[in-house]
């Protein structure tokens, strides 16, 4: 078997990883052939969730990836769901929802009770229910520990939730929302990671209101401001131990980084393929512009960077699934994949010249979504901070 030994001495069966990725990509192609990019663009135009695509993914067991079969899932791990996200993006049908659902489910499966898993996770495997994820707040931004959304115990043994979240993808379309909130104010805890808790909330609970934001990213999921006004939650809305949610949240965030990396890889290759096709055809000086090295090398470099990031991404996913500490690798993978994808779409845009800016060529339309992946779900500066501090051992700057 073809094995790769990483600098840390870890042996990875790379052929096994590749074949797992290929299986998912093949299965996904069966669905995206039926629901191609033109379908997604139509959903965006009509401002509606791509429900038919979502149901088809559920029907073929793809939404159940990473969830154990005993909970109604299709098995596999983060590697499989990352491959699914890449395959969807590769067909030009990226969905932010898969990232948010994928992230939200991790802490429930790892730390929830059997009943919580059956109620909240199992129905997401078939596409029957959708879950969004809410951590970002207007004032806290990247510094999640500074969040002020607060859940306090109520008289009935449950919780009362007050506060506000921002940029929440798919809040309108979700049935439930995973909310990260404080159960002890930041000013009252010893360590900033203390006093945070995870709650799963039914979106129909009284006291929740949404306001749609005007975000310029071509995806079918819109972003919302979410307000919680004395929202009453039952005691079992908490996942894991109250006040200890930060650790659970980070378990989910590492897998989210890999899902984002998968999306970046697929979108990067999708954009690059458009650039390559155009470069073979366009001949303003008689020869195809793809023969000019200023363009050719730019596309070749982007391809090499995408492939390097791909190796890193699936290596990190494999580590995560093997229960190893995958934090550094997941952060590096998302950093490299998002940068490679931006290089790819920039090359495709340059190759298309003025036509790149014609919406009908669908190149400039890819740019915001790809560029976003350098900023969300986490900005690359925070990933560099992590590598600087935790991998290189440099002092913290903030
Ligand atoms: C389309 C879209 C979808 C989203 N979906 C969701 C969702 O579903 N759920 C959710 O909870 N959130 C979601 N977000 C929010 C997203 O995760 C945040 O926008 C992102 O984490 C950055 O937070 P911020 O916008 O407040 O930036 P800020 O925290 O204000 O940071 C601004 C910039 O400052 C720099 N910076 C900040 N801190 C540091 C630091 N310590 N060191 C170095 N540089 C730094 C970075 O360059 C950063 O981009 C979404 C955002 C968008 C645009």
CSV table of C-alpha atoms and ligand atoms in Angstrom, one decimal:
chain,number,residue,atom,x,y,z
A,1,UNK,CA,0.0,0.0,0.0
A,2,UNK,CA,1.1,3.5,-0.8
A,3,UNK,CA,1.9,5.2,2.5
A,4,UNK,CA,3.0,8.7,3.3
A,5,UNK,CA,5.0,9.4,6.3
A,6,UNK,CA,4.5,13.0,7.6
A,7,UNK,CA,7.3,15.0,9.2
A,8,UNK,CA,5.8,14.0,12.6
A,9,UNK,CA,6.4,10.3,11.8
A,10,UNK,CA,2.7,9.5,11.3
A,11,UNK,CA,1.9,6.9,8.7
A,12,UNK,CA,-1.2,7.5,6.6
A,13,UNK,CA,-2.6,5.1,4.1
A,14,UNK,CA,-3.0,7.7,1.4
A,15,UNK,CA,-4.5,5.2,-1.1
A,16,UNK,CA,-7.2,4.4,1.4
A,17,UNK,CA,-8.0,8.1,2.0
A,18,UNK,CA,-8.1,8.7,-1.7
A,19,UNK,CA,-10.5,5.8,-2.3
A,20,UNK,CA,-12.9,7.0,0.5
A,21,UNK,CA,-12.9,10.5,-1.1
A,22,UNK,CA,-13.5,9.1,-4.6
A,23,UNK,CA,-16.5,7.0,-3.4
A,24,UNK,CA,-18.2,10.1,-1.9
A,25,UNK,CA,-17.4,12.2,-5.0
A,26,UNK,CA,-19.0,9.5,-7.3
A,27,UNK,CA,-22.1,9.4,-5.1
A,28,UNK,CA,-22.3,13.2,-5.1
A,29,UNK,CA,-22.0,13.4,-8.8
A,30,UNK,CA,-25.2,11.3,-9.2
A,31,UNK,CA,-27.0,14.1,-7.3
A,32,UNK,CA,-25.3,17.2,-8.8
A,33,UNK,CA,-25.9,15.9,-12.3
A,34,UNK,CA,-29.6,16.3,-11.5
A,35,UNK,CA,-29.2,19.6,-9.7
A,36,UNK,CA,-26.3,21.4,-11.4
A,37,UNK,CA,-25.1,25.0,-10.9
A,38,UNK,CA,-27.9,26.4,-13.1
A,39,UNK,CA,-30.4,25.0,-10.5
A,40,UNK,CA,-28.6,26.7,-7.6
A,41,UNK,CA,-28.4,30.0,-9.5
A,42,UNK,CA,-32.2,29.8,-10.1
A,43,UNK,CA,-32.8,29.2,-6.3
A,44,UNK,CA,-30.6,32.2,-5.5
A,45,UNK,CA,-32.7,34.3,-8.0
A,46,UNK,CA,-35.9,33.1,-6.4
A,47,UNK,CA,-34.5,33.6,-2.9
A,48,UNK,CA,-35.3,30.1,-1.8
A,49,UNK,CA,-33.6,27.2,-0.2
A,50,UNK,CA,-32.4,24.4,-2.6
A,51,UNK,CA,-34.9,22.0,-1.1
A,52,UNK,CA,-34.9,19.5,-4.0
A,53,UNK,CA,-31.1,19.2,-3.9
A,54,UNK,CA,-31.2,18.9,-0.1
A,55,UNK,CA,-33.8,16.1,-0.2
A,56,UNK,CA,-31.9,14.2,-2.9
A,57,UNK,CA,-28.7,14.4,-0.7
A,58,UNK,CA,-30.8,13.1,2.2
A,59,UNK,CA,-32.3,10.3,0.1
A,60,UNK,CA,-28.9,9.0,-1.0
A,61,UNK,CA,-27.6,9.0,2.6
A,62,UNK,CA,-25.2,11.8,1.9
A,63,UNK,CA,-26.5,14.1,4.7
A,64,UNK,CA,-26.0,11.3,7.1
A,65,UNK,CA,-22.3,11.1,6.6
A,66,UNK,CA,-20.2,11.5,9.7
A,67,UNK,CA,-23.1,10.4,11.9
A,68,UNK,CA,-22.9,6.8,13.2
A,69,UNK,CA,-25.4,4.3,11.7
A,70,UNK,CA,-26.9,3.6,15.2
A,71,UNK,CA,-28.2,7.2,15.2
A,72,UNK,CA,-29.7,7.0,11.7
A,73,UNK,CA,-26.6,8.3,9.9
A,74,UNK,CA,-24.5,6.7,7.1
A,75,UNK,CA,-21.3,6.4,9.1
A,76,UNK,CA,-17.9,7.6,8.0
A,77,UNK,CA,-16.3,10.6,9.6
A,78,UNK,CA,-15.3,14.2,9.0
A,79,UNK,CA,-13.3,13.0,6.0
A,80,UNK,CA,-16.4,11.8,4.3
A,81,UNK,CA,-18.4,15.0,4.9
A,82,UNK,CA,-15.5,17.1,3.9
A,83,UNK,CA,-15.3,15.1,0.6
A,84,UNK,CA,-19.1,15.7,0.2
A,85,UNK,CA,-18.6,19.4,0.7
A,86,UNK,CA,-15.8,19.4,-1.8
A,87,UNK,CA,-17.7,17.4,-4.4
A,88,UNK,CA,-20.7,19.8,-4.2
A,89,UNK,CA,-18.5,22.8,-4.6
A,90,UNK,CA,-16.7,21.1,-7.5
A,91,UNK,CA,-20.0,20.9,-9.3
A,92,UNK,CA,-20.6,24.6,-8.5
A,93,UNK,CA,-23.3,23.9,-6.0
A,94,UNK,CA,-21.7,24.9,-2.7
A,95,UNK,CA,-24.0,25.1,0.3
A,96,UNK,CA,-23.1,26.9,3.5
A,97,UNK,CA,-25.8,24.9,5.2
A,98,UNK,CA,-23.8,21.7,5.1
A,99,UNK,CA,-21.0,23.6,6.9
A,100,UNK,CA,-23.3,24.9,9.6
A,101,UNK,CA,-25.2,21.6,10.0
A,102,UNK,CA,-22.0,19.7,10.0
A,103,UNK,CA,-20.6,21.9,12.7
A,104,UNK,CA,-23.7,22.0,14.8
A,105,UNK,CA,-24.1,18.2,14.9
A,106,UNK,CA,-20.6,17.4,16.2
A,107,UNK,CA,-21.0,18.5,19.8
A,108,UNK,CA,-24.4,16.8,20.0
A,109,UNK,CA,-23.2,13.5,18.7
A,110,UNK,CA,-20.1,13.6,20.9
A,111,UNK,CA,-21.7,15.0,24.1
A,112,UNK,CA,-25.5,14.8,23.9
A,113,UNK,CA,-27.8,12.3,25.5
A,114,UNK,CA,-29.2,9.5,23.3
A,115,UNK,CA,-32.5,11.3,23.4
A,116,UNK,CA,-31.0,14.6,22.2
A,117,UNK,CA,-29.2,12.9,19.4
A,118,UNK,CA,-32.4,11.1,18.3
A,119,UNK,CA,-34.4,14.4,18.5
A,120,UNK,CA,-31.9,16.8,16.9
A,121,UNK,CA,-29.4,14.9,14.8
A,122,UNK,CA,-31.3,11.8,13.4
A,123,UNK,CA,-33.8,13.9,11.4
A,124,UNK,CA,-31.0,15.9,9.8
A,125,UNK,CA,-29.6,12.8,8.3
A,126,UNK,CA,-32.5,12.3,6.0
A,127,UNK,CA,-33.0,16.0,5.2
A,128,UNK,CA,-36.3,16.1,7.2
A,129,UNK,CA,-34.9,18.7,9.6
A,130,UNK,CA,-32.2,21.4,9.2
A,131,UNK,CA,-30.0,23.0,11.9
A,132,UNK,CA,-28.2,26.3,11.8
A,133,UNK,CA,-25.4,27.5,14.1
A,134,UNK,CA,-25.2,30.8,16.0
A,135,UNK,CA,-22.0,32.0,17.6
A,136,UNK,CA,-21.2,35.4,16.1
A,137,UNK,CA,-22.3,38.5,17.9
A,138,UNK,CA,-22.2,42.1,16.6
A,139,UNK,CA,-19.9,43.4,19.3
A,140,UNK,CA,-17.8,40.3,20.1
A,141,UNK,CA,-17.0,39.4,16.4
A,142,UNK,CA,-14.0,37.0,16.2
A,143,UNK,CA,-13.6,37.2,20.0
A,144,UNK,CA,-16.4,34.8,20.8
A,145,UNK,CA,-15.5,34.7,24.5
A,146,UNK,CA,-16.7,38.3,24.7
A,147,UNK,CA,-20.2,37.3,23.7
A,148,UNK,CA,-23.0,38.7,25.9
A,149,UNK,CA,-26.0,36.5,24.9
A,150,UNK,CA,-27.0,35.1,28.3
A,151,UNK,CA,-29.0,32.2,29.5
A,152,UNK,CA,-30.2,32.3,33.1
A,153,UNK,CA,-32.0,29.6,35.1
A,154,UNK,CA,-35.8,30.1,35.1
A,155,UNK,CA,-38.4,29.1,37.7
A,156,UNK,CA,-39.3,25.9,35.8
A,157,UNK,CA,-35.9,24.4,35.9
A,158,UNK,CA,-35.1,25.5,32.4
A,159,UNK,CA,-33.4,28.6,31.0
A,160,UNK,CA,-34.3,32.1,29.8
A,161,UNK,CA,-32.3,33.3,26.9
A,162,UNK,CA,-31.6,37.0,26.0
A,163,UNK,CA,-29.3,38.5,23.4
A,164,UNK,CA,-28.5,38.9,19.8
A,165,UNK,CA,-26.5,37.0,17.1
A,166,UNK,CA,-25.4,38.2,13.6
A,167,UNK,CA,-24.6,36.6,10.2
A,168,UNK,CA,-26.5,33.4,11.0
A,169,UNK,CA,-26.7,31.4,7.7
A,170,UNK,CA,-30.0,29.8,6.9
A,171,UNK,CA,-31.8,30.9,10.1
A,172,UNK,CA,-35.0,31.3,8.1
A,173,UNK,CA,-34.8,27.7,6.7
A,174,UNK,CA,-33.6,25.9,9.8
A,175,UNK,CA,-35.9,24.0,12.2
A,176,UNK,CA,-33.4,24.2,15.1
A,177,UNK,CA,-30.5,26.4,16.0
A,178,UNK,CA,-27.4,25.5,17.9
A,179,UNK,CA,-26.7,28.6,20.0
A,180,UNK,CA,-23.5,29.3,21.9
A,181,UNK,CA,-24.4,31.5,24.9
A,182,UNK,CA,-23.0,32.5,28.2
A,183,UNK,CA,-24.5,31.0,31.4
A,184,UNK,CA,-22.1,33.1,33.5
A,185,UNK,CA,-21.1,36.6,32.3
A,186,UNK,CA,-17.6,37.1,31.0
A,187,UNK,CA,-16.9,39.6,33.9
A,188,UNK,CA,-17.7,36.9,36.5
A,189,UNK,CA,-15.5,34.0,35.4
A,190,UNK,CA,-12.0,33.2,36.3
A,191,UNK,CA,-11.0,32.0,32.8
A,192,UNK,CA,-12.6,33.5,29.7
A,193,UNK,CA,-13.5,29.9,28.4
A,194,UNK,CA,-15.6,29.3,31.6
A,195,UNK,CA,-19.3,29.9,31.7
A,196,UNK,CA,-20.2,29.1,28.1
A,197,UNK,CA,-22.9,26.7,27.2
A,198,UNK,CA,-24.4,25.1,24.1
A,199,UNK,CA,-28.2,25.1,23.6
A,200,UNK,CA,-30.3,23.6,20.8
A,201,UNK,CA,-33.4,25.7,20.2
A,202,UNK,CA,-36.5,25.0,18.2
A,203,UNK,CA,-36.8,28.0,15.8
A,204,UNK,CA,-40.5,28.3,16.5
A,205,UNK,CA,-39.9,29.1,20.2
A,206,UNK,CA,-41.6,32.4,21.1
A,207,UNK,CA,-39.2,35.3,21.5
A,208,UNK,CA,-37.0,34.6,18.5
A,209,UNK,CA,-37.1,37.2,15.7
A,210,UNK,CA,-35.0,37.4,12.5
A,211,UNK,CA,-33.8,40.2,10.3
A,212,UNK,CA,-32.3,39.4,6.9
A,213,UNK,CA,-29.0,41.0,6.1
A,214,UNK,CA,-28.0,42.3,2.7
A,215,UNK,CA,-24.9,40.0,2.1
A,216,UNK,CA,-23.4,39.9,-1.4
A,217,UNK,CA,-22.5,36.2,-1.6
A,218,UNK,CA,-24.0,33.9,-4.3
A,219,UNK,CA,-25.4,31.2,-2.1
A,220,UNK,CA,-29.0,30.0,-1.6
A,221,UNK,CA,-28.7,30.5,2.2
A,222,UNK,CA,-29.2,34.1,3.4
A,223,UNK,CA,-27.7,35.5,6.6
A,224,UNK,CA,-29.8,36.9,9.5
A,225,UNK,CA,-29.6,38.9,12.6
A,226,UNK,CA,-31.2,36.8,15.3
A,227,UNK,CA,-32.8,38.4,18.4
A,228,UNK,CA,-33.6,36.4,21.6
A,229,UNK,CA,-36.1,38.2,23.8
A,230,UNK,CA,-36.9,36.2,27.0
A,231,UNK,CA,-36.8,32.9,25.1
A,232,UNK,CA,-37.9,30.1,27.4
A,233,UNK,CA,-35.9,26.9,27.0
A,234,UNK,CA,-36.4,23.5,28.6
A,235,UNK,CA,-33.7,22.1,30.9
A,236,UNK,CA,-32.7,19.5,28.3
A,237,UNK,CA,-31.9,22.2,25.7
A,238,UNK,CA,-28.3,22.2,27.0
A,239,UNK,CA,-25.8,20.0,25.3
A,240,UNK,CA,-23.2,18.6,27.8
A,241,UNK,CA,-22.5,20.3,31.1
A,242,UNK,CA,-23.7,23.9,31.5
A,243,UNK,CA,-20.7,26.3,31.7
A,244,UNK,CA,-18.4,23.8,30.0
A,245,UNK,CA,-19.5,24.5,26.4
A,246,UNK,CA,-16.2,26.1,25.2
A,247,UNK,CA,-14.4,22.7,24.9
A,248,UNK,CA,-17.4,21.2,23.1
A,249,UNK,CA,-17.6,24.2,20.7
A,250,UNK,CA,-13.9,23.8,19.8
A,251,UNK,CA,-14.4,20.1,18.9
A,252,UNK,CA,-17.0,21.3,16.4
A,253,UNK,CA,-14.9,24.2,15.1
A,254,UNK,CA,-12.0,22.0,14.1
A,255,UNK,CA,-14.3,19.9,11.9
A,256,UNK,CA,-15.9,23.1,10.5
A,257,UNK,CA,-12.5,24.3,9.4
A,258,UNK,CA,-12.2,21.1,7.3
A,259,UNK,CA,-15.6,21.5,5.8
A,260,UNK,CA,-14.7,25.0,4.9
A,261,UNK,CA,-11.4,23.7,3.4
A,262,UNK,CA,-13.4,21.2,1.4
A,263,UNK,CA,-15.7,23.9,0.0
A,264,UNK,CA,-12.6,26.1,-0.9
A,265,UNK,CA,-10.9,23.2,-2.7
A,266,UNK,CA,-14.0,22.4,-4.8
A,267,UNK,CA,-14.8,26.0,-5.6
A,268,UNK,CA,-11.2,26.7,-6.5
A,269,UNK,CA,-11.1,23.8,-9.0
A,270,UNK,CA,-14.5,24.8,-10.3
A,271,UNK,CA,-13.3,28.3,-11.0
A,272,UNK,CA,-10.0,27.1,-12.4
A,273,UNK,CA,-11.8,24.7,-14.8
A,274,UNK,CA,-13.7,27.7,-16.2
A,275,UNK,CA,-10.5,29.7,-16.7
A,276,UNK,CA,-8.8,26.8,-18.4
A,277,UNK,CA,-11.7,26.2,-20.8
A,278,UNK,CA,-11.8,29.9,-21.7
A,279,UNK,CA,-8.1,30.1,-22.1
A,280,UNK,CA,-8.1,27.3,-24.7
A,281,UNK,CA,-10.7,29.0,-26.7
A,282,UNK,CA,-10.0,32.7,-26.6
A,283,UNK,CA,-7.6,33.9,-29.4
A,284,UNK,CA,-7.4,37.7,-29.5
A,285,UNK,CA,-3.9,37.5,-31.1
A,286,UNK,CA,-4.4,34.3,-33.1
A,287,UNK,CA,-3.1,31.9,-30.5
A,288,UNK,CA,-5.1,30.7,-27.5
A,289,UNK,CA,-4.4,33.0,-24.5
A,290,UNK,CA,-3.8,29.8,-22.4
A,291,UNK,CA,-0.4,29.5,-24.2
A,292,UNK,CA,0.8,32.8,-22.8
A,293,UNK,CA,2.8,32.0,-19.7
A,294,UNK,CA,1.6,35.0,-17.7
A,295,UNK,CA,-1.8,33.3,-17.6
A,296,UNK,CA,-0.7,29.7,-17.9
A,297,UNK,CA,1.7,29.9,-15.0
A,298,UNK,CA,-0.8,31.7,-12.8
A,299,UNK,CA,-3.3,28.9,-13.4
A,300,UNK,CA,-0.6,26.2,-13.0
A,301,UNK,CA,0.5,27.7,-9.6
A,302,UNK,CA,-3.1,27.8,-8.4
A,303,UNK,CA,-3.6,24.2,-9.3
A,304,UNK,CA,-0.4,23.1,-7.5
A,305,UNK,CA,-1.5,25.1,-4.4
A,306,UNK,CA,-5.0,23.5,-4.5
A,307,UNK,CA,-3.5,20.0,-4.7
A,308,UNK,CA,-1.1,20.7,-1.8
A,309,UNK,CA,-4.0,22.0,0.3
A,310,UNK,CA,-6.1,19.0,-0.6
A,311,UNK,CA,-3.4,16.6,0.8
A,312,UNK,CA,-3.3,18.7,4.0
A,313,UNK,CA,-7.1,18.8,4.3
A,314,UNK,CA,-7.7,15.1,4.0
A,315,UNK,CA,-4.7,14.3,6.2
A,316,UNK,CA,-6.2,16.6,8.9
A,317,UNK,CA,-9.6,15.0,8.5
A,318,UNK,CA,-8.1,11.5,8.9
A,319,UNK,CA,-6.3,12.7,12.1
A,320,UNK,CA,-9.6,14.1,13.4
A,321,UNK,CA,-11.4,10.8,12.7
A,322,UNK,CA,-8.7,8.8,14.4
A,323,UNK,CA,-9.1,10.8,17.5
A,324,UNK,CA,-5.8,12.6,17.2
A,325,UNK,CA,-5.3,16.2,18.1
A,326,UNK,CA,-6.1,17.7,14.6
A,327,UNK,CA,-6.2,21.4,15.7
A,328,UNK,CA,-3.0,22.6,14.0
A,329,UNK,CA,-3.5,20.5,10.9
A,330,UNK,CA,-7.2,21.6,10.5
A,331,UNK,CA,-6.2,25.3,10.9
A,332,UNK,CA,-3.4,24.9,8.4
A,333,UNK,CA,-5.6,23.1,5.9
A,334,UNK,CA,-8.3,25.8,6.0
A,335,UNK,CA,-5.7,28.5,5.7
A,336,UNK,CA,-4.0,26.9,2.7
A,337,UNK,CA,-7.2,25.8,0.9
A,338,UNK,CA,-8.9,29.2,1.1
A,339,UNK,CA,-5.8,31.0,-0.2
A,340,UNK,CA,-5.4,28.5,-3.0
A,341,UNK,CA,-9.0,28.9,-4.0
A,342,UNK,CA,-8.7,32.7,-4.1
A,343,UNK,CA,-5.6,32.3,-6.3
A,344,UNK,CA,-7.7,30.0,-8.6
A,345,UNK,CA,-10.6,32.4,-8.9
A,346,UNK,CA,-8.3,35.4,-9.4
A,347,UNK,CA,-6.6,33.4,-12.2
A,348,UNK,CA,-9.9,32.6,-13.8
A,349,UNK,CA,-11.0,36.2,-13.6
A,350,UNK,CA,-7.8,37.5,-15.2
A,351,UNK,CA,-8.1,34.9,-18.0
A,352,UNK,CA,-11.6,36.0,-18.8
A,353,UNK,CA,-10.6,39.7,-19.2
A,354,UNK,CA,-13.6,42.0,-19.3
A,355,UNK,CA,-16.0,39.0,-19.8
A,356,UNK,CA,-15.0,37.9,-16.3
A,357,UNK,CA,-17.2,40.7,-15.0
A,358,UNK,CA,-20.2,39.7,-17.1
A,359,UNK,CA,-22.5,38.0,-14.6
A,360,UNK,CA,-23.6,35.6,-17.4
A,361,UNK,CA,-20.1,34.1,-17.5
A,362,UNK,CA,-20.4,33.3,-13.8
A,363,UNK,CA,-16.8,34.0,-12.8
A,364,UNK,CA,-17.1,37.3,-10.9
A,365,UNK,CA,-20.2,35.7,-9.2
A,366,UNK,CA,-17.9,33.0,-7.7
A,367,UNK,CA,-15.5,35.5,-6.2
A,368,UNK,CA,-17.4,36.7,-3.1
A,369,UNK,CA,-18.1,33.1,-2.0
A,370,UNK,CA,-14.5,32.1,-2.4
A,371,UNK,CA,-13.1,35.3,-0.9
A,372,UNK,CA,-15.5,34.8,2.1
A,373,UNK,CA,-13.7,31.6,2.9
A,374,UNK,CA,-10.6,33.6,3.9
A,375,UNK,CA,-12.8,35.4,6.5
A,376,UNK,CA,-15.5,32.9,7.6
A,377,UNK,CA,-16.2,30.7,9.3
A,378,UNK,CA,-12.9,32.0,10.9
A,379,UNK,CA,-10.6,34.6,9.4
A,380,UNK,CA,-7.2,33.4,8.3
A,381,UNK,CA,-5.4,35.9,10.7
A,382,UNK,CA,-6.8,33.8,13.6
A,383,UNK,CA,-5.4,30.7,12.0
A,384,UNK,CA,-2.0,32.3,11.6
A,385,UNK,CA,-2.3,33.4,15.3
A,386,UNK,CA,-2.9,29.8,16.2
A,387,UNK,CA,0.0,28.5,14.2
A,388,UNK,CA,2.3,31.2,15.5
A,389,UNK,CA,1.4,30.6,19.2
A,390,UNK,CA,0.6,26.8,19.4
A,391,UNK,CA,2.8,25.4,16.7
A,392,UNK,CA,5.8,27.8,16.8
A,393,UNK,CA,5.5,28.7,20.4
A,394,UNK,CA,5.5,32.5,19.8
A,395,UNK,CA,4.0,34.9,22.3
A,396,UNK,CA,0.4,35.9,22.0
A,397,UNK,CA,-0.2,39.3,20.4
A,398,UNK,CA,-3.8,40.0,21.6
B,1,LIG,C1,-21.8,34.9,4.5
B,1,LIG,C2,-21.5,34.8,5.9
B,1,LIG,C3,-22.0,33.6,6.6
B,1,LIG,C4,-21.8,33.5,8.0
B,1,LIG,N1,-22.4,32.4,8.6
B,1,LIG,C5,-22.3,32.4,10.0
B,1,LIG,C6,-23.1,31.4,10.7
B,1,LIG,O1,-23.8,30.6,10.1
B,1,LIG,N2,-23.0,31.4,12.1
B,1,LIG,C7,-22.2,32.3,12.8
B,1,LIG,O2,-22.1,32.2,14.0
B,1,LIG,N3,-21.4,33.2,12.1
B,1,LIG,C8,-21.5,33.3,10.7
B,1,LIG,N4,-20.7,34.2,10.1
B,1,LIG,C9,-19.9,35.1,10.8
B,1,LIG,C10,-18.4,34.9,10.6
B,1,LIG,O3,-18.0,33.7,11.2
B,1,LIG,C11,-17.7,36.2,11.1
B,1,LIG,O4,-18.0,37.2,10.2
B,1,LIG,C12,-16.2,36.0,11.2
B,1,LIG,O5,-15.9,35.1,12.2
B,1,LIG,C13,-15.5,37.3,11.5
B,1,LIG,O6,-16.1,38.0,12.5
B,1,LIG,P1,-16.4,39.6,12.3
B,1,LIG,O7,-17.1,39.7,11.0
B,1,LIG,O8,-17.1,40.2,13.5
B,1,LIG,O9,-15.0,40.2,12.2
B,1,LIG,P2,-14.0,41.0,13.3
B,1,LIG,O10,-13.9,40.2,14.5
B,1,LIG,O11,-14.5,42.4,13.4
B,1,LIG,O12,-12.6,41.0,12.5
B,1,LIG,C14,-12.4,41.8,11.4
B,1,LIG,C15,-11.1,41.5,10.8
B,1,LIG,O13,-10.1,41.8,11.7
B,1,LIG,C16,-9.0,40.9,11.7
B,1,LIG,N5,-8.8,40.3,13.1
B,1,LIG,C17,-9.8,40.2,14.0
B,1,LIG,N6,-9.3,39.7,15.2
B,1,LIG,C18,-7.9,39.5,14.9
B,1,LIG,C19,-6.8,39.0,15.7
B,1,LIG,N7,-7.0,38.6,17.0
B,1,LIG,N8,-5.6,38.9,15.1
B,1,LIG,C20,-5.4,39.3,13.9
B,1,LIG,N9,-6.4,39.8,13.1
B,1,LIG,C21,-7.7,39.9,13.6
B,1,LIG,C22,-9.4,39.8,10.7
B,1,LIG,O14,-8.7,40.1,9.4
B,1,LIG,C23,-10.8,40.0,10.5
B,1,LIG,O15,-11.3,39.6,9.2
B,1,LIG,C24,-21.0,34.4,8.7
B,1,LIG,C25,-20.4,35.5,8.0
B,1,LIG,C26,-20.7,35.7,6.7
B,1,LIG,C27,-20.1,37.0,6.0
